[in-house]
Backbone as JSON, one array per atom type, in Angstrom:
{
  "sequence": "XXXXXXXXXXXXXXXXXXXXXXXXXXXXXXXXXXXXXXXXXXXXXXXXXXXXXXXXXXXXXXXXXXXXXXXXXXXXXXXXXXXXXXXXXXXXXXXXXXXXXXXXXXXXXXXXXXXXXXXXXXXXXXXXXXXXXXXXXXXXXXXXXXXXXXXXXXXXXXXXXXXXXXXXXXXXXXXXXXXX",
  "N": [[64.11, 99.33, 128.25], [61.98, 100.79, 130.66], [61.07, 102.55, 133.6], [57.95, 102.86, 135.18], [56.6, 105.88, 136.3], [54.53, 105.96, 138.07], [53.51, 103.37, 139.04], [55.93, 102.18, 139.46], [56.96, 99.94, 138.17], [59.01, 98.12, 135.9], [58.93, 98.34, 132.42], [58.79, 97.4, 128.89], [59.5, 99.67, 126.17], [57.3, 99.86, 124.48], [55.12, 99.77, 126.1], [54.48, 102.28, 126.89], [52.96, 105.44, 126.25], [53.55, 107.69, 123.5], [55.28, 110.78, 123.89], [56.09, 113.77, 122.87], [57.15, 115.91, 124.21], [58.86, 115.11, 126.16], [62.21, 114.07, 127.05], [62.99, 111.4, 126.39], [60.96, 110.78, 124.68], [58.74, 109.41, 125.51], [55.83, 108.88, 127.57], [55.56, 109.59, 131.13], [54.21, 107.76, 132.72], [53.08, 104.34, 132.61], [51.06, 102.62, 130.07], [48.94, 101.25, 131.28], [48.63, 102.5, 133.83], [48.13, 105.07, 132.93], [45.72, 104.68, 131.58], [44.03, 103.93, 133.71], [44.09, 106.32, 135.14], [42.82, 108.02, 133.32], [40.27, 106.82, 133.22], [39.4, 107.25, 135.85], [39.26, 110.04, 135.82], [37.31, 110.49, 133.83], [35.11, 109.29, 135.02], [34.7, 110.81, 137.32], [34.42, 113.42, 136.51], [32.66, 116.16, 135.05], [33.34, 117.26, 132.69], [33.8, 115.72, 130.21], [31.12, 115.0, 129.67], [29.91, 117.51, 129.42], [31.27, 118.49, 127.2], [30.41, 116.71, 125.22], [27.67, 117.23, 125.25], [27.71, 119.9, 124.48], [28.83, 119.7, 121.91], [26.8, 118.25, 120.59], [24.75, 120.13, 120.75], [25.8, 122.21, 119.18], [26.04, 120.98, 116.73], [23.59, 120.07, 115.56], [22.3, 119.35, 113.11], [24.2, 117.68, 111.91], [24.34, 115.65, 113.82], [21.71, 114.7, 113.72], [21.62, 113.76, 111.08], [23.52, 111.72, 111.27], [22.19, 109.99, 113.05], [19.99, 109.28, 111.44], [21.28, 107.9, 109.35], [22.38, 105.77, 110.81], [20.02, 104.56, 111.74], [18.93, 103.72, 109.28], [20.87, 101.85, 108.5], [20.65, 99.93, 110.56], [18.02, 99.12, 110.17], [18.23, 97.99, 107.59], [19.94, 95.86, 108.24], [18.26, 94.36, 109.99], [16.17, 93.72, 108.21], [17.54, 92.25, 106.26], [18.33, 90.05, 107.75], [15.81, 88.94, 108.27], [15.01, 88.29, 105.62], [16.85, 86.29, 104.99], [16.14, 84.27, 106.68], [13.58, 82.58, 106.38], [10.2, 81.63, 107.31], [9.28, 78.43, 108.78], [7.19, 77.35, 107.31], [7.64, 78.29, 104.8], [7.07, 80.9, 104.02], [8.33, 83.99, 103.0], [8.02, 86.67, 102.69], [8.68, 89.97, 103.58], [6.72, 91.56, 104.79], [5.14, 89.75, 106.07], [6.58, 88.46, 108.01], [7.52, 87.87, 111.41], [9.17, 88.52, 114.56], [9.54, 86.08, 116.97], [9.61, 85.79, 120.37], [11.29, 83.35, 122.06], [11.31, 82.78, 124.78], [8.96, 84.28, 126.56], [9.29, 85.83, 128.82], [11.63, 87.2, 128.54], [11.21, 89.31, 126.88], [11.9, 92.54, 125.94], [11.8, 94.77, 124.24], [10.19, 95.69, 121.19], [11.64, 94.53, 118.24], [11.7, 95.9, 115.62], [11.5, 98.54, 116.5], [13.91, 99.24, 117.55], [16.92, 101.05, 117.33], [19.7, 100.69, 117.23], [22.67, 98.73, 116.62], [23.74, 97.06, 118.67], [21.65, 96.83, 120.6], [19.68, 95.72, 118.99], [20.82, 93.26, 118.32], [21.1, 92.14, 120.88], [18.42, 91.69, 121.47], [17.57, 90.12, 119.31], [18.86, 87.65, 119.61], [17.23, 86.3, 121.26], [15.09, 85.48, 119.82], [13.08, 83.86, 117.25], [12.43, 83.66, 113.71], [9.27, 83.84, 112.34], [6.29, 83.42, 110.33], [3.38, 85.58, 110.3], [1.0, 84.06, 110.59], [1.94, 81.56, 111.61], [3.08, 82.54, 113.93], [0.88, 83.33, 115.44], [-0.31, 80.84, 115.77], [1.65, 79.54, 117.29], [1.51, 80.99, 119.69], [-1.09, 80.33, 120.37], [-0.76, 77.73, 120.97], [-1.0, 75.64, 119.19], [0.97, 75.02, 117.41], [4.38, 74.05, 117.13], [7.6, 75.24, 116.9], [10.72, 74.27, 115.52], [12.89, 75.82, 115.2], [15.96, 77.51, 116.03], [17.15, 80.25, 117.98], [19.37, 82.82, 116.66], [22.97, 83.03, 117.11], [25.04, 85.43, 118.85], [27.42, 85.78, 117.5], [26.82, 84.99, 114.85], [25.05, 87.03, 114.15], [26.67, 89.33, 114.44], [28.53, 88.74, 112.45], [26.9, 89.0, 110.2], [26.37, 91.74, 110.29], [28.97, 92.68, 109.82], [29.34, 91.68, 107.24], [27.44, 93.14, 105.8], [28.21, 95.79, 106.35], [31.24, 96.46, 106.02], [32.93, 98.55, 106.76], [32.5, 99.04, 109.41], [34.17, 97.6, 110.95], [36.03, 98.02, 113.15], [34.38, 98.86, 115.32], [32.72, 96.64, 115.54], [34.56, 94.65, 116.12], [35.32, 95.48, 118.64], [32.97, 94.91, 119.96], [32.97, 92.12, 119.78], [35.11, 91.5, 121.47], [34.19, 92.47, 123.9], [31.96, 91.01, 124.45], [30.47, 88.32, 126.18], [29.43, 85.71, 125.52], [30.23, 84.72, 122.9]],
  "CA": [[63.29, 99.19, 129.45], [61.72, 102.04, 131.34], [60.31, 102.39, 134.83], [56.76, 103.69, 135.27], [56.7, 106.84, 137.39], [53.4, 105.81, 138.99], [53.5, 102.06, 139.71], [57.34, 101.83, 139.68], [57.29, 98.67, 137.53], [59.8, 98.32, 134.7], [58.27, 97.8, 131.22], [59.43, 97.73, 127.61], [59.09, 101.0, 125.7], [56.0, 99.82, 123.82], [54.08, 99.88, 127.13], [54.34, 103.7, 127.23], [52.49, 106.29, 125.16], [54.54, 108.65, 123.02], [55.15, 112.14, 124.4], [57.18, 114.51, 122.21], [57.66, 116.94, 125.12], [59.83, 114.52, 127.09], [63.5, 113.78, 126.42], [63.02, 110.06, 125.8], [59.85, 110.66, 123.73], [57.7, 108.56, 126.07], [55.17, 109.44, 128.75], [56.2, 109.21, 132.4], [53.51, 106.62, 133.31], [52.81, 103.26, 131.65], [49.74, 102.66, 129.46], [47.96, 100.76, 132.25], [48.4, 103.56, 134.81], [47.52, 106.18, 132.21], [44.34, 104.29, 131.32], [43.32, 104.02, 134.98], [43.97, 107.75, 135.44], [41.8, 108.56, 132.42], [38.98, 106.3, 133.65], [39.02, 107.98, 137.07], [38.91, 111.4, 135.42], [36.04, 110.44, 133.1], [34.06, 108.91, 135.95], [34.49, 111.84, 138.35], [34.4, 114.76, 135.95], [31.55, 116.5, 134.17], [33.89, 117.87, 131.48], [33.47, 114.97, 128.99], [29.68, 115.09, 129.42], [29.63, 118.86, 128.95], [31.8, 118.61, 125.83], [29.5, 115.96, 124.34], [26.42, 117.97, 125.19], [27.96, 121.12, 123.71], [29.01, 119.31, 120.51], [25.48, 117.92, 120.05], [23.99, 121.38, 120.6], [26.39, 122.98, 118.08], [26.0, 120.2, 115.48], [22.3, 119.38, 115.54], [22.04, 118.74, 111.8], [25.15, 116.59, 111.72], [23.93, 114.6, 114.73], [20.47, 114.16, 113.18], [21.98, 112.99, 109.88], [24.19, 110.49, 111.74], [21.15, 109.1, 113.59], [19.22, 108.76, 110.31], [22.11, 106.9, 108.67], [22.46, 104.6, 111.69], [18.7, 103.93, 111.71], [18.8, 103.03, 107.99], [21.75, 100.67, 108.52], [20.07, 98.94, 111.47], [16.82, 98.61, 109.51], [18.7, 97.1, 106.54], [20.45, 94.67, 108.93], [17.11, 93.59, 110.46], [15.45, 93.19, 107.05], [18.38, 91.22, 105.64], [18.22, 88.85, 108.59], [14.49, 88.36, 108.02], [15.01, 87.7, 104.27], [17.68, 85.08, 104.97], [15.6, 83.28, 107.6], [12.13, 82.49, 106.19], [9.43, 80.79, 108.24], [9.3, 76.98, 108.5], [6.16, 77.03, 106.32], [8.09, 78.75, 103.49], [6.75, 82.31, 103.78], [9.55, 84.81, 103.13], [7.68, 88.08, 102.45], [9.02, 90.78, 104.75], [5.51, 92.07, 105.42], [4.46, 88.68, 106.8], [7.47, 87.84, 109.0], [7.58, 88.44, 112.76], [10.12, 87.94, 115.51], [8.86, 85.44, 118.09], [10.49, 85.57, 121.52], [11.17, 81.97, 122.49], [10.92, 82.89, 126.18], [8.22, 85.55, 126.64], [9.74, 86.6, 129.98], [12.81, 87.99, 128.17], [10.79, 90.37, 125.97], [12.18, 93.87, 126.46], [11.38, 95.79, 123.29], [9.94, 95.2, 119.84], [12.87, 94.69, 117.46], [11.69, 96.97, 114.62], [11.59, 99.88, 117.1], [15.27, 99.42, 118.07], [17.68, 101.79, 116.34], [21.15, 100.49, 117.32], [23.06, 97.35, 116.35], [23.91, 96.28, 119.89], [20.35, 96.53, 121.19], [19.02, 94.8, 118.06], [21.43, 91.93, 118.47], [20.72, 91.63, 122.21], [17.02, 91.24, 121.44], [17.4, 89.11, 118.26], [19.34, 86.34, 120.05], [16.15, 85.69, 122.04], [13.94, 85.33, 118.93], [13.11, 83.12, 115.99], [11.62, 84.32, 112.69], [8.12, 83.06, 111.89], [5.3, 84.26, 109.65], [2.32, 86.05, 111.21], [0.08, 82.95, 110.88], [2.6, 80.61, 112.51], [3.29, 83.24, 115.19], [-0.37, 83.24, 116.2], [-0.5, 79.43, 116.13], [2.58, 79.23, 118.39], [0.94, 81.57, 120.91], [-2.31, 79.59, 120.69], [-0.36, 76.4, 121.42], [-1.31, 74.62, 118.18], [2.14, 74.77, 116.57], [5.67, 74.1, 117.79], [8.67, 75.47, 115.92], [12.0, 73.66, 115.89], [13.96, 76.78, 114.9], [16.77, 77.99, 117.15], [17.56, 81.66, 117.82], [20.75, 82.97, 116.18], [23.97, 83.4, 118.11], [25.57, 86.79, 118.67], [28.47, 85.73, 116.49], [26.17, 84.96, 113.53], [24.5, 88.36, 113.88], [27.79, 90.26, 114.23], [29.1, 88.44, 111.13], [26.0, 89.59, 109.21], [26.63, 93.19, 110.31], [30.26, 92.87, 109.13], [29.14, 91.39, 105.82], [26.7, 94.26, 105.22], [28.92, 97.06, 106.56], [32.62, 96.14, 106.36], [33.62, 99.7, 107.33], [32.25, 99.07, 110.85], [34.99, 96.52, 111.51], [36.62, 98.33, 114.46], [33.34, 98.86, 116.33], [32.24, 95.27, 115.7], [35.64, 93.93, 116.8], [35.21, 95.85, 120.05], [31.83, 94.16, 120.51], [33.38, 90.73, 119.94], [35.99, 91.36, 122.63], [33.49, 92.79, 125.14], [30.82, 90.14, 124.63], [30.85, 87.1, 126.91], [29.01, 84.42, 124.98], [30.41, 84.56, 121.44]],
  "C": [[63.17, 100.55, 130.13], [60.84, 101.77, 132.54], [59.14, 103.37, 134.84], [56.89, 104.61, 136.49], [55.58, 106.69, 138.41], [53.49, 104.49, 139.76], [54.9, 101.52, 139.99], [57.73, 100.46, 139.14], [58.02, 98.97, 136.23], [59.15, 97.6, 133.52], [59.12, 98.1, 129.99], [58.84, 99.05, 127.12], [57.72, 101.0, 125.03], [54.84, 99.88, 124.81], [53.89, 101.31, 127.62], [53.83, 104.45, 126.01], [53.6, 107.24, 124.75], [54.23, 110.03, 123.58], [56.34, 112.94, 123.87], [57.78, 115.59, 123.11], [58.71, 116.4, 126.1], [61.09, 114.11, 126.33], [63.52, 112.42, 125.72], [61.87, 109.81, 124.82], [58.7, 109.8, 124.22], [57.09, 109.21, 127.3], [55.81, 108.91, 130.03], [55.51, 108.02, 133.07], [53.15, 105.6, 132.22], [51.37, 103.37, 131.14], [48.66, 102.23, 130.46], [47.62, 101.85, 133.26], [47.71, 104.76, 134.15], [46.04, 105.91, 131.94], [43.49, 104.4, 132.59], [43.09, 105.48, 135.37], [42.87, 108.38, 134.59], [40.4, 108.09, 132.83], [38.49, 107.02, 134.9], [38.56, 109.39, 136.73], [37.54, 111.42, 134.76], [34.87, 110.15, 134.04], [33.69, 110.06, 136.9], [34.37, 113.25, 137.81], [33.19, 114.96, 135.05], [32.03, 117.05, 132.83], [33.57, 117.05, 130.23], [31.98, 115.05, 128.64], [29.32, 116.46, 128.86], [30.09, 119.05, 127.52], [30.88, 117.9, 124.85], [28.2, 116.73, 124.16], [26.57, 119.21, 124.32], [28.12, 120.79, 122.22], [27.65, 119.01, 119.88], [24.64, 119.17, 119.82], [24.49, 122.19, 119.4], [26.26, 122.29, 116.72], [24.71, 119.41, 115.37], [22.03, 118.67, 114.22], [22.94, 117.54, 111.55], [24.74, 115.38, 112.57], [22.66, 113.92, 114.22], [20.74, 113.29, 111.95], [22.65, 111.67, 110.26], [23.16, 109.5, 112.27], [20.31, 108.49, 112.48], [19.99, 107.65, 109.59], [22.2, 105.62, 109.5], [21.13, 103.84, 111.66], [18.52, 103.14, 110.41], [19.66, 101.77, 107.95], [21.16, 99.57, 109.39], [18.84, 98.31, 110.84], [17.21, 97.64, 108.39], [19.2, 95.78, 107.13], [19.28, 93.77, 109.36], [16.36, 92.96, 109.3], [16.24, 92.09, 106.35], [18.31, 89.93, 106.43], [16.88, 88.16, 108.35], [14.45, 87.65, 106.67], [15.75, 86.37, 104.24], [17.14, 83.97, 105.87], [14.08, 83.19, 107.47], [11.5, 81.58, 107.25], [9.54, 79.32, 107.84], [8.3, 76.61, 107.4], [6.52, 77.56, 104.93], [7.81, 80.21, 103.19], [8.02, 83.14, 104.0], [9.29, 86.29, 102.82], [7.95, 88.87, 103.72], [7.79, 91.25, 105.52], [4.85, 91.03, 106.32], [5.31, 88.09, 107.93], [7.49, 88.62, 110.31], [8.75, 87.82, 113.52], [9.31, 87.35, 116.66], [9.87, 85.21, 119.2], [10.24, 84.16, 122.05], [10.74, 81.92, 123.96], [10.27, 84.26, 126.37], [8.67, 86.43, 127.8], [10.92, 87.51, 129.63], [12.47, 89.15, 127.24], [11.05, 91.73, 126.6], [11.63, 94.95, 125.54], [11.11, 95.14, 121.94], [11.15, 95.51, 118.97], [12.79, 95.78, 116.4], [11.8, 98.38, 115.21], [12.97, 100.17, 117.67], [16.13, 100.05, 116.98], [19.2, 101.66, 116.47], [21.46, 99.01, 117.1], [23.1, 96.53, 117.63], [22.58, 95.88, 120.51], [19.56, 95.57, 120.3], [19.53, 93.39, 118.27], [21.06, 91.32, 119.81], [19.31, 91.07, 122.21], [16.84, 90.09, 120.44], [17.9, 87.73, 118.69], [18.3, 85.6, 120.89], [14.99, 85.26, 121.14], [14.19, 84.36, 117.79], [12.21, 83.88, 115.01], [10.52, 83.37, 112.25], [7.16, 84.0, 111.16], [4.2, 84.62, 110.66], [1.36, 84.92, 111.58], [0.69, 81.96, 111.87], [2.81, 81.23, 113.89], [2.03, 83.12, 116.06], [-0.65, 81.79, 116.64], [0.41, 79.02, 117.28], [2.01, 79.76, 119.7], [-0.35, 80.87, 121.33], [-2.0, 78.18, 121.18], [-0.64, 75.3, 120.42], [-0.14, 74.32, 117.26], [3.4, 74.89, 117.43], [6.73, 74.28, 116.72], [9.97, 74.88, 116.44], [13.18, 74.6, 115.64], [14.68, 77.19, 116.18], [17.1, 79.46, 116.91], [19.01, 81.74, 117.33], [21.69, 83.26, 117.34], [24.43, 84.83, 117.86], [26.6, 86.81, 117.56], [27.88, 85.75, 115.08], [25.65, 86.36, 113.17], [25.6, 89.39, 113.65], [28.44, 90.01, 112.86], [28.22, 89.02, 110.02], [26.21, 91.1, 109.14], [27.94, 93.48, 109.56], [30.13, 92.65, 107.63], [28.45, 92.58, 105.13], [27.47, 95.57, 105.27], [30.36, 96.8, 106.97], [33.38, 97.31, 106.99], [33.38, 99.83, 108.83], [33.13, 98.07, 111.6], [35.53, 96.81, 112.91], [35.57, 98.27, 115.57], [32.85, 97.44, 116.61], [33.29, 94.44, 116.43], [35.6, 94.24, 118.29], [34.05, 95.1, 120.7], [32.19, 92.71, 120.73], [34.2, 90.57, 121.22], [35.25, 91.63, 123.94], [32.33, 91.85, 125.41], [31.25, 88.81, 125.23], [30.6, 85.82, 126.13], [29.12, 84.32, 123.47], [31.1, 83.28, 121.14]]
}
């Protein structure tokens, strides 16, 4: 047991970060206090922003390559979802499938123009997949689709299936998302 130097609460040793410069090998403040201190620093300091800006300026090619790879992964994710969810009428050609927003008031951005997983998923949970003909009929009011939009969990599972190496980032999304 060790007492936190900041909040003065006694915790087990696993609640302290390691610090090889101290006699007991542990930091003087608990993980909770250390985290709060770091958040305050990040919020009130321009140093992290400057470092990020400087890294991007020094590594333009690396940053561009990363964005291209991410864009390709997101595009593959969107296309795979379309392939696995054909229209009610049976059309499954990628060129013919559209995303239809069930509630038009929630339309924020066209899904093919989104280049990140989180934004894609946020928009895809509001949509169903229909072919171009059925899409126009739905908007004209001559057709009603019984399809339901996917849940965030279904979409995150598809991302994990396609890209298992993204497990840590996806796990973070599961823990931060409310309605999974």
